[in-house]
Short mmCIF file of C-alpha atoms in Angstrom, two decimals:
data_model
loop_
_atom_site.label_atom_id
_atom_site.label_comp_id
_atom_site.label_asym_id
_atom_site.label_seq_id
_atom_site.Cartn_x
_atom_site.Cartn_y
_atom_site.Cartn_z
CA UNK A 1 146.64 106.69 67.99
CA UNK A 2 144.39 109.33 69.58
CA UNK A 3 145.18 111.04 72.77
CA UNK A 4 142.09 111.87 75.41
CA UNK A 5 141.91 115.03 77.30
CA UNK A 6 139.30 116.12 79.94
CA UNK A 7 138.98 120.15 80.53
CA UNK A 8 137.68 120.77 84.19
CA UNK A 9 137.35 123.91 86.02
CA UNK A 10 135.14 125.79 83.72
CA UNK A 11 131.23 126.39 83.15
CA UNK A 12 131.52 124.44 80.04
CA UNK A 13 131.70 124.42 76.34
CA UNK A 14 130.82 126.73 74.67
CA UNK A 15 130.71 129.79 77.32
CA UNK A 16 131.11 132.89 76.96
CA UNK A 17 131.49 133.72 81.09
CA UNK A 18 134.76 134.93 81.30
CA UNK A 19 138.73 134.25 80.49
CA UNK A 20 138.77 130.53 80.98
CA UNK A 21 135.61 129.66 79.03
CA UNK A 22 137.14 131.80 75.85
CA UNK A 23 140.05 130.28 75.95
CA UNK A 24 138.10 126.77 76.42
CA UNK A 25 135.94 128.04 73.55
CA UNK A 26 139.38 128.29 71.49
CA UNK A 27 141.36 125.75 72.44
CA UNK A 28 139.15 122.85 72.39
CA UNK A 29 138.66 123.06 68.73
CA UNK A 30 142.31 123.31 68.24
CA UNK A 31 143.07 119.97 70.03
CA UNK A 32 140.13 117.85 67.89
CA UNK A 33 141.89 119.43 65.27
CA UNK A 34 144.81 117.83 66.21
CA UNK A 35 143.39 114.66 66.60
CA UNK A 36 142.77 114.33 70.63
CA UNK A 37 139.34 113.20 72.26
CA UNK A 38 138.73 116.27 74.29
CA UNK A 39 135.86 116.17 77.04
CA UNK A 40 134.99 119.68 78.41
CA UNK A 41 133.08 119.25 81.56
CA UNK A 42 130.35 122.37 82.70
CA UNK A 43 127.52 122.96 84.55
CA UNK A 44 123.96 122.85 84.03
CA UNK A 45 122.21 126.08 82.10
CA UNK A 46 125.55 127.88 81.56
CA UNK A 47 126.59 126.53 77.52
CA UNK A 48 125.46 128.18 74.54
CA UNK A 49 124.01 124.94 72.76
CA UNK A 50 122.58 126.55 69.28
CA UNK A 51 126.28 128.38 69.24
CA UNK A 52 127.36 128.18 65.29
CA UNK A 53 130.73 127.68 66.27
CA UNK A 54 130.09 124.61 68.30
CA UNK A 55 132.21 121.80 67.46
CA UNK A 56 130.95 118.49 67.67
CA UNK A 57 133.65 116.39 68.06
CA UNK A 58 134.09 117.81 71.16
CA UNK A 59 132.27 116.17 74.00
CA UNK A 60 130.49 118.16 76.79
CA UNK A 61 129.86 116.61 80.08
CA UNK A 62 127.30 117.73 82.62
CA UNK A 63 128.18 117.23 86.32
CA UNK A 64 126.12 118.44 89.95
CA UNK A 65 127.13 121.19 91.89
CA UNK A 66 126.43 123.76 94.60
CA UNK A 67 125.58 127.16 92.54
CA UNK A 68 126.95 129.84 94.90
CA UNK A 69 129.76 132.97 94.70
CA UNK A 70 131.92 130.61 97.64
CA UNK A 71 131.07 126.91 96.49
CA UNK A 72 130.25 126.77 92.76
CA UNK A 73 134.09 126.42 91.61
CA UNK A 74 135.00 123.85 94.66
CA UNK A 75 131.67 121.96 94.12
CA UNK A 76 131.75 121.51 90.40
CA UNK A 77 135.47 121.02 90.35
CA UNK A 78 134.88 118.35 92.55
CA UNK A 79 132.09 116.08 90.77
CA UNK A 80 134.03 117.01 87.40
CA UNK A 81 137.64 115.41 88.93
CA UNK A 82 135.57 112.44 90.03
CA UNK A 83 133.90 111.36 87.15
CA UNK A 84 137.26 112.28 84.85
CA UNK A 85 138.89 110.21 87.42
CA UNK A 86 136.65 106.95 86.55
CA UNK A 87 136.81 107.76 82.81
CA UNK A 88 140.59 108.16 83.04
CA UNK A 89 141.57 110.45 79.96
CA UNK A 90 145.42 110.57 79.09
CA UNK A 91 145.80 113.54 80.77
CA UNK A 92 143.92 116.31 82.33
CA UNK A 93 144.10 119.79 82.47
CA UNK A 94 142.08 121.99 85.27
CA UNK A 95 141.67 125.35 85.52
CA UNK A 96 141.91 127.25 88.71
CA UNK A 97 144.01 126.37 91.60
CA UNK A 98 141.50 125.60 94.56
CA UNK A 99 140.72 122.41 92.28
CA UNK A 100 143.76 121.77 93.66
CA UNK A 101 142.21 119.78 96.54
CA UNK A 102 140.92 117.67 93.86
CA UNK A 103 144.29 116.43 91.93
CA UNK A 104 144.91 113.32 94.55
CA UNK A 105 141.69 111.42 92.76
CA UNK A 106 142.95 111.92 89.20
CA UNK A 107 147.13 111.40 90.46
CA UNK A 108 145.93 107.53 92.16
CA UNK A 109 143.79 106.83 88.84
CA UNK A 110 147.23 107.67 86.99
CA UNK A 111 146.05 110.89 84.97
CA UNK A 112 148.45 113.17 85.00
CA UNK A 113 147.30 116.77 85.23
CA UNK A 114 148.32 120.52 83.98
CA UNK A 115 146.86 123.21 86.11
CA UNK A 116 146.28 126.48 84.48
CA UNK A 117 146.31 128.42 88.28
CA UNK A 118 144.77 131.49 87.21
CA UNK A 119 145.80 134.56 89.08
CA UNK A 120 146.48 134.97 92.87
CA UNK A 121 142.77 134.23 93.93
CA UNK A 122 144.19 134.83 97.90
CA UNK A 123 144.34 138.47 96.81
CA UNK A 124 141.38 139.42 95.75
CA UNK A 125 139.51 142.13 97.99
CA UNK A 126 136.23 140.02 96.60
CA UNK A 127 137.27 137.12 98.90
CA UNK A 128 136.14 137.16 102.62
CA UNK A 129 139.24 135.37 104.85
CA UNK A 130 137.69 132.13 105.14
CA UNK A 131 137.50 131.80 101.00
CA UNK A 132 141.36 133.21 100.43
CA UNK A 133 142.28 130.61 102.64
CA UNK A 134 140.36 127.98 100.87
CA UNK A 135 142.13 129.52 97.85
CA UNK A 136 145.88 129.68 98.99
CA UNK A 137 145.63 125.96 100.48
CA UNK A 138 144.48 124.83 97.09
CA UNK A 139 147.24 126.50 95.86
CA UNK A 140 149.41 124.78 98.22
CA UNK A 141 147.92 121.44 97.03
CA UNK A 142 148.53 122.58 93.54
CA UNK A 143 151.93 122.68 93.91
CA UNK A 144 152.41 119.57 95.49
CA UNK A 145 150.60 117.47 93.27
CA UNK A 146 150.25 119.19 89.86
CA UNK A 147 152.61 117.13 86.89
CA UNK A 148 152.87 120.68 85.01
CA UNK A 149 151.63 123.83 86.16
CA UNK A 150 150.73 126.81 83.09
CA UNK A 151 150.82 130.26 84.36
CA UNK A 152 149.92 133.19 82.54
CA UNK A 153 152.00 135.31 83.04
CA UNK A 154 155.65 135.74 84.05
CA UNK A 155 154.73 137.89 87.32
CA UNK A 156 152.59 134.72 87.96
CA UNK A 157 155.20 132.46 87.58
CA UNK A 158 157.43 134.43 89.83
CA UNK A 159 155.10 134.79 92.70
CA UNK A 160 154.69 130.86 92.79
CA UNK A 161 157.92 130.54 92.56
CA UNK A 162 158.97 132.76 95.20
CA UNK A 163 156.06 131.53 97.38
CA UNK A 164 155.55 127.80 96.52
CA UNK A 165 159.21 126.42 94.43
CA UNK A 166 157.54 125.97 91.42
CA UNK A 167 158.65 126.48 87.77
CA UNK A 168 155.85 125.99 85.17
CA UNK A 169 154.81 127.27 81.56
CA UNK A 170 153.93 130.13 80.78
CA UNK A 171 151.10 130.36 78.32
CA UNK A 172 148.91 133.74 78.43
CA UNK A 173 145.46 134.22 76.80
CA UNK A 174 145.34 134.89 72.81
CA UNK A 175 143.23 137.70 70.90
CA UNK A 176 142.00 138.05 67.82
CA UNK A 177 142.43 140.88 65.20
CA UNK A 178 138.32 141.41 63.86
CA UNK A 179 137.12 142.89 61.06
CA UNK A 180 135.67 146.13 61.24
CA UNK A 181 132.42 146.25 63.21
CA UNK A 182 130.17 149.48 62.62
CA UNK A 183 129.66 151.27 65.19
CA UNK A 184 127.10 150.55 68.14
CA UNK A 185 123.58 153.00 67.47
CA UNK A 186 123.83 155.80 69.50
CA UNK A 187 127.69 156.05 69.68
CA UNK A 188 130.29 158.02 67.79
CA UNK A 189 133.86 156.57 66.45
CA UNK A 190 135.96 157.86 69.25
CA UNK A 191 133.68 159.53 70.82
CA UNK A 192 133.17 157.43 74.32
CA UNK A 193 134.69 155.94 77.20
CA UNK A 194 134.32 152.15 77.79
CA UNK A 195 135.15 149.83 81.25
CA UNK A 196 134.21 145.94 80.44
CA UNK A 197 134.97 144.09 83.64
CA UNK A 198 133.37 141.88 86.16
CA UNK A 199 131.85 144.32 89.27
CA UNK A 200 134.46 143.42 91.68
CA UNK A 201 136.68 145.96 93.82
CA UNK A 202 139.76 144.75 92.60
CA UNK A 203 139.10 145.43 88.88
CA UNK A 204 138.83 149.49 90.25
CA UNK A 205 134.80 149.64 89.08
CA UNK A 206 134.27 151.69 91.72
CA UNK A 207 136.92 154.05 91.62
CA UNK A 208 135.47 154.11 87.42
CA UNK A 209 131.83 154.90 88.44
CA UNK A 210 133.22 157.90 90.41
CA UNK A 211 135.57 158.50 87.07
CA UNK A 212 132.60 158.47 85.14
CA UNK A 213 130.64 161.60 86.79
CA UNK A 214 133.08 163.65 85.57
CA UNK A 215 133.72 162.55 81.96
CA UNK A 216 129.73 162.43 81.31
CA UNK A 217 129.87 165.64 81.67
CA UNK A 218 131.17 166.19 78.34
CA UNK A 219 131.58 162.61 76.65
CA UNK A 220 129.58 159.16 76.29
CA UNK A 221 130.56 156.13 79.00
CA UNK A 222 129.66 152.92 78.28
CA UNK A 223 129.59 150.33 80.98
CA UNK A 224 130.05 146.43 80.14
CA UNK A 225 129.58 144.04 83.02
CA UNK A 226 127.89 142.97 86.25
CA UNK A 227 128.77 141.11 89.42
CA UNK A 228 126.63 137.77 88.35
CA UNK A 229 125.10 138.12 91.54
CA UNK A 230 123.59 141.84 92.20
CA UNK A 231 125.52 144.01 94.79
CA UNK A 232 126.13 147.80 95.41
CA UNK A 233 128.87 148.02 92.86
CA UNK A 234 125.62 147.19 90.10
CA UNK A 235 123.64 149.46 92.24
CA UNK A 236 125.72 151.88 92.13
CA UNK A 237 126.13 151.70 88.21
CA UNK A 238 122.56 151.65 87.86
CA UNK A 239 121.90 155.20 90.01
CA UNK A 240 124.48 156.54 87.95
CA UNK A 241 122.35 155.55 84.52
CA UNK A 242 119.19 157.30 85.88
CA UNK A 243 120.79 160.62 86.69
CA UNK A 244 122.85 161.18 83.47
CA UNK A 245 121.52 160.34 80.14
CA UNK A 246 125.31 159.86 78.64
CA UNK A 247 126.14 157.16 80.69
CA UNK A 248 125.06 153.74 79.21
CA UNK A 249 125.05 150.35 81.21
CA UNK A 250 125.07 147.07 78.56
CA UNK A 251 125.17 144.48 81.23
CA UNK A 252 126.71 141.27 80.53
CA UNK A 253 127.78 140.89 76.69
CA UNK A 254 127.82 137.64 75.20
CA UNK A 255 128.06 138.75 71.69
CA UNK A 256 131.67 138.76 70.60
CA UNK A 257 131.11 140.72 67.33
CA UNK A 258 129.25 143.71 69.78
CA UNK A 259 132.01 143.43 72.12
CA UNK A 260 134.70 143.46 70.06
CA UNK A 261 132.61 146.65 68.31
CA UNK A 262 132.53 148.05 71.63
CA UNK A 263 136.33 148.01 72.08
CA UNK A 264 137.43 148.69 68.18
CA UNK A 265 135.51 152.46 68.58
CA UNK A 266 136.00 153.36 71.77
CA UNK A 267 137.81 156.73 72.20
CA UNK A 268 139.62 155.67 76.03
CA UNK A 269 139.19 151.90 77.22
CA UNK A 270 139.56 151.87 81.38
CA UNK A 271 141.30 148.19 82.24
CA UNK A 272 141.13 148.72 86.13
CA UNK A 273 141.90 144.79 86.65
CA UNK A 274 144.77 144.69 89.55
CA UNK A 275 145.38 141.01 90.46
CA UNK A 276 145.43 138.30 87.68
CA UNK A 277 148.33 138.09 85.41
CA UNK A 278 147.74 138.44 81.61
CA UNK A 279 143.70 139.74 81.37
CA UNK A 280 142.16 138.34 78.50
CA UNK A 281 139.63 141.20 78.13
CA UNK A 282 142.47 143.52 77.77
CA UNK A 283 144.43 141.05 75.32
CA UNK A 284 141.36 141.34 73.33
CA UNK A 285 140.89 145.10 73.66
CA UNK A 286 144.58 145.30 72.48
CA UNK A 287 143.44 143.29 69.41
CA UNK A 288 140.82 145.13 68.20
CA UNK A 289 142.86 148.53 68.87
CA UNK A 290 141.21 150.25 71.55
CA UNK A 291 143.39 153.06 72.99
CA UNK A 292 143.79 152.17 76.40
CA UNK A 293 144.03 153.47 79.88
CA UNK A 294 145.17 150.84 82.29
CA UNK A 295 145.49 150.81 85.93
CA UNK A 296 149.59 150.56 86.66
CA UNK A 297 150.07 147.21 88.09
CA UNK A 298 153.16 144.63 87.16
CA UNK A 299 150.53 142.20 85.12
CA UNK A 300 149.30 145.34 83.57
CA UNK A 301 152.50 147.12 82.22
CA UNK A 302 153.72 142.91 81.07
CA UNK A 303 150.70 142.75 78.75
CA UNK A 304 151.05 146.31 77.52
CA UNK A 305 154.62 146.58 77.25
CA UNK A 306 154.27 150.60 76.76
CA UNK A 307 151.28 149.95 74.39
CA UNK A 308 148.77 152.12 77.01
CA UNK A 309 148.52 154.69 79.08
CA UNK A 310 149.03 153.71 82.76
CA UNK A 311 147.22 155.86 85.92
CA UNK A 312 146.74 154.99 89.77
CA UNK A 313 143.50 153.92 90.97
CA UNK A 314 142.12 157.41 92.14
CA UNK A 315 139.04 158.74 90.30
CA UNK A 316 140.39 162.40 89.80
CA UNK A 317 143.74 160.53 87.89
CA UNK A 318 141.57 158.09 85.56
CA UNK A 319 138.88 160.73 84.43
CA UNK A 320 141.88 163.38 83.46
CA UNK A 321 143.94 160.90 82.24
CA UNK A 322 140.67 159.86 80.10
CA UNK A 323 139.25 163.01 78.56
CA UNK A 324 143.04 163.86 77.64
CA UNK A 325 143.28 161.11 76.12
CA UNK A 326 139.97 161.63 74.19
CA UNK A 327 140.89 165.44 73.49
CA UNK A 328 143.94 163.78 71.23
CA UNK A 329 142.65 161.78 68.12
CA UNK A 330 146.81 161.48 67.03
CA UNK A 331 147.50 160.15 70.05
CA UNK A 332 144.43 157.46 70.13
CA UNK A 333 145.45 156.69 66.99
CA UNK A 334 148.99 156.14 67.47
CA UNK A 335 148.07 154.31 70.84
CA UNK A 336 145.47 152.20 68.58
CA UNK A 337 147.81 151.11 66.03
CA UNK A 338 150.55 150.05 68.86
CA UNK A 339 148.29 147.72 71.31
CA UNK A 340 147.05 146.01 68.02
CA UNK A 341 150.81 145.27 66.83
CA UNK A 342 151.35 143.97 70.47
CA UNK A 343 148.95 141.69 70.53
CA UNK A 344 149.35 140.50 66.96
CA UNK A 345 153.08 139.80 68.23
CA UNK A 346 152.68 138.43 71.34
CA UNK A 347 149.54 136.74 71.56
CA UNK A 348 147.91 134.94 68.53
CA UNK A 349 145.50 132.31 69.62
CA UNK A 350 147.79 130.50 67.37
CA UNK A 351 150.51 130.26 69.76
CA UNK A 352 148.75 129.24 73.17
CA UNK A 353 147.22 126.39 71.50
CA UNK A 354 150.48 125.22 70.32
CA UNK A 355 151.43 125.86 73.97
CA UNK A 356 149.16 124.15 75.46
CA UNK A 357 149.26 120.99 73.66
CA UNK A 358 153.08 120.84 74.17
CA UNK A 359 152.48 120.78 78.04
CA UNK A 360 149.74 118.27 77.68
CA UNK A 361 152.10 116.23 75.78
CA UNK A 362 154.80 116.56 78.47
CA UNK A 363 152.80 115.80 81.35
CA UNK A 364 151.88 112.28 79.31
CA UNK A 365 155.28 111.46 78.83
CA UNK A 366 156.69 112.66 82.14
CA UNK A 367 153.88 110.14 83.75
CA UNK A 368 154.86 107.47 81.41
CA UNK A 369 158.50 107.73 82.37
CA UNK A 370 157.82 108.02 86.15
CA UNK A 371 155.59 104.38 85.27
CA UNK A 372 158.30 103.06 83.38
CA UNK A 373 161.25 104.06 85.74
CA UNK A 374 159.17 102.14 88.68
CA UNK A 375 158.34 99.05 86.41
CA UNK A 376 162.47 98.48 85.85
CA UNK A 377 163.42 99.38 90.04
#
């Protein structure tokens, strides 16, 4: 007998927006596989429909929802818990904790749920105070009415733990070892410095672009990434394009293969990310071997586990710390070889899926012993 699932909380399937939709992307394969009737609900405009790697037996549903920074994730969550809610799957999980606010409608329709919280939202410097409030009381409602909660990582799980009582699973992102890409026209092997991250203060972009003077001076930067909305941090990287001809700004990349390119011949990757547990861009970097230079954090030295080069997030510290790095092709190798046995070892794909469905599959039966335990008082 089949089991249903409904995935809510990201822009759909497949997407290719951030950590969420990849491992959506992945792991909603991995369930049809597996023989479950997995709905992935999304928004509007935001799927890549002619992807080859589509699979059709999973089922994408569309719902409404207000498409700004502050109310897209509450607004879509919403509509998405609703309509799951009607449909009633055999479980559900959601992705991001201020869907929290949203768990009541599927807990009185009997679906148990798995939340996948994400990082510490009520931290991030790209939150005003009125929206990290909105994020730590869906947190609170999280905890109080989540049947499993999936962190991912073990700093995660102790913060919540510390802050809100509650144990969960912890299940981090996967990466995949690629083949060997050539490398991108224009570039050498080695022979440039790389940031991929979302244009937010808290993933140290700025403190980067001001990294970036200096090591253009002598090397190639390449800059993956945008805000999604326009801002002074993409202002900023675009000034810095016009006035030095070594600096390179890709945008938004989409293309996997060109990413993972990107990362495989880098000479110095900068992972500036500071709140969030285990990254999934720097999972992925680790995959495809990219020495890397990380800013020093708790989630950061988890994921890397020595496998990196750690600095503070001051711009004189991460351009040094960079061109050393890049003066030293033994130790980019040996720094290469080590994040891509990390990752190999600690985070296959193959293992979060197996993860995942084991929580899905305890939230079912918890719920159906909770039922049954009432049906005999």
């Amino acid at each position: 007998m089949s089991k249903s699932v409904a995935i809510i909380g990201t822009r759909g399937y497949p997407s290719y927006y951030g950590g969420f939709e990849t491992a959506v992307r992945r792991l909603a394969p991995y369930l049809a596989e597996q023989g479950w009737d997995v709905t992935v609900y999304g928004r509007r405009g935001t799927t890549v429909d002619d992807d080859p790697d589509l699979d059709p037996r999973v089922i994408r549903r569309i719902t409404r929802g207000v498409e700004t920074k502050s109310l897209s994730t509450l607004s879509y969550g919403l509509t998405a818990s609703l309509d799951a809610a009607r449909r009633k799957p055999d479980v559900a999980l959601v992705l991001n904790c201020a869907n929290g606010f949203w768990l009541p409608s599927l807990k009185q329709r009997g679906v148990p749920t798995v939340v996948n919280v994400d990082g510490i939202e009520w931290d991030r410097a790209k939150w005003g105070p009125a929206a990290k409030k909105v994020f730590h009381q869906g947190a609170v409602w999280t905890a109080r009415y989540a049947d499993r909660i999936v962190y991912d990582a073990s700093s995660i799980e102790t913060r919540w733990r510390e802050e809100f009582g509650r144990d969960g699973d912890v299940i981090p992102y996967g990466g995949d070892v690629p083949p060997d890409y050539p490398v991108e026209p224009g570039l050498s092997h080695r022979g440039y410095a790389l940031l991929v991250a979302r244009f937010v203060p808290e993933n140290t972009v700025p403190e980067f672009i001001e990294a970036a003077r200096r090591i253009a001076q002598t090397r190639d930067v390449v800059i993956v990434g945008s805000s999604g909305y326009g801002g002074p941090i993409d202002d900023a990287v675009a000034a810095l394009t016009r006035s030095n001809a070594r600096v390179r700004w890709f945008g938004h990349v989409s293309d996997d293969r060109r990413l993972h390119s990107l990362w495989q011949h880098a000479g110095a990757y900068f992972h500036g990310h500071s709140v969030g547990g285990t990254n999934p861009a720097l999972v992925q970097a680790m995959a495809c071997g990219a020495p890397v230079v990380a800013r020093d954090t708790v989630f950061n030295r988890e994921v890397l586990d020595g496998a990196g080069v750690l600095v503070t997030p001051d711009p004189h510290d991460i351009a040094a710390t960079v061109l050393t790095l890049m003066d030293d092709p033994d130790r980019q190798q040996s720094l290469s070889e080590w994040a891509q046995r990390r990752a190999e070892a600690a985070y296959s794909w193959e293992s979060v899926h197996a993860a995942y469905e084991r929580s899905l599959l305890a939230a079912i039966s918890e719920r159906r012993s909770v039922f049954a335990g009432a049906g005999r008082a």
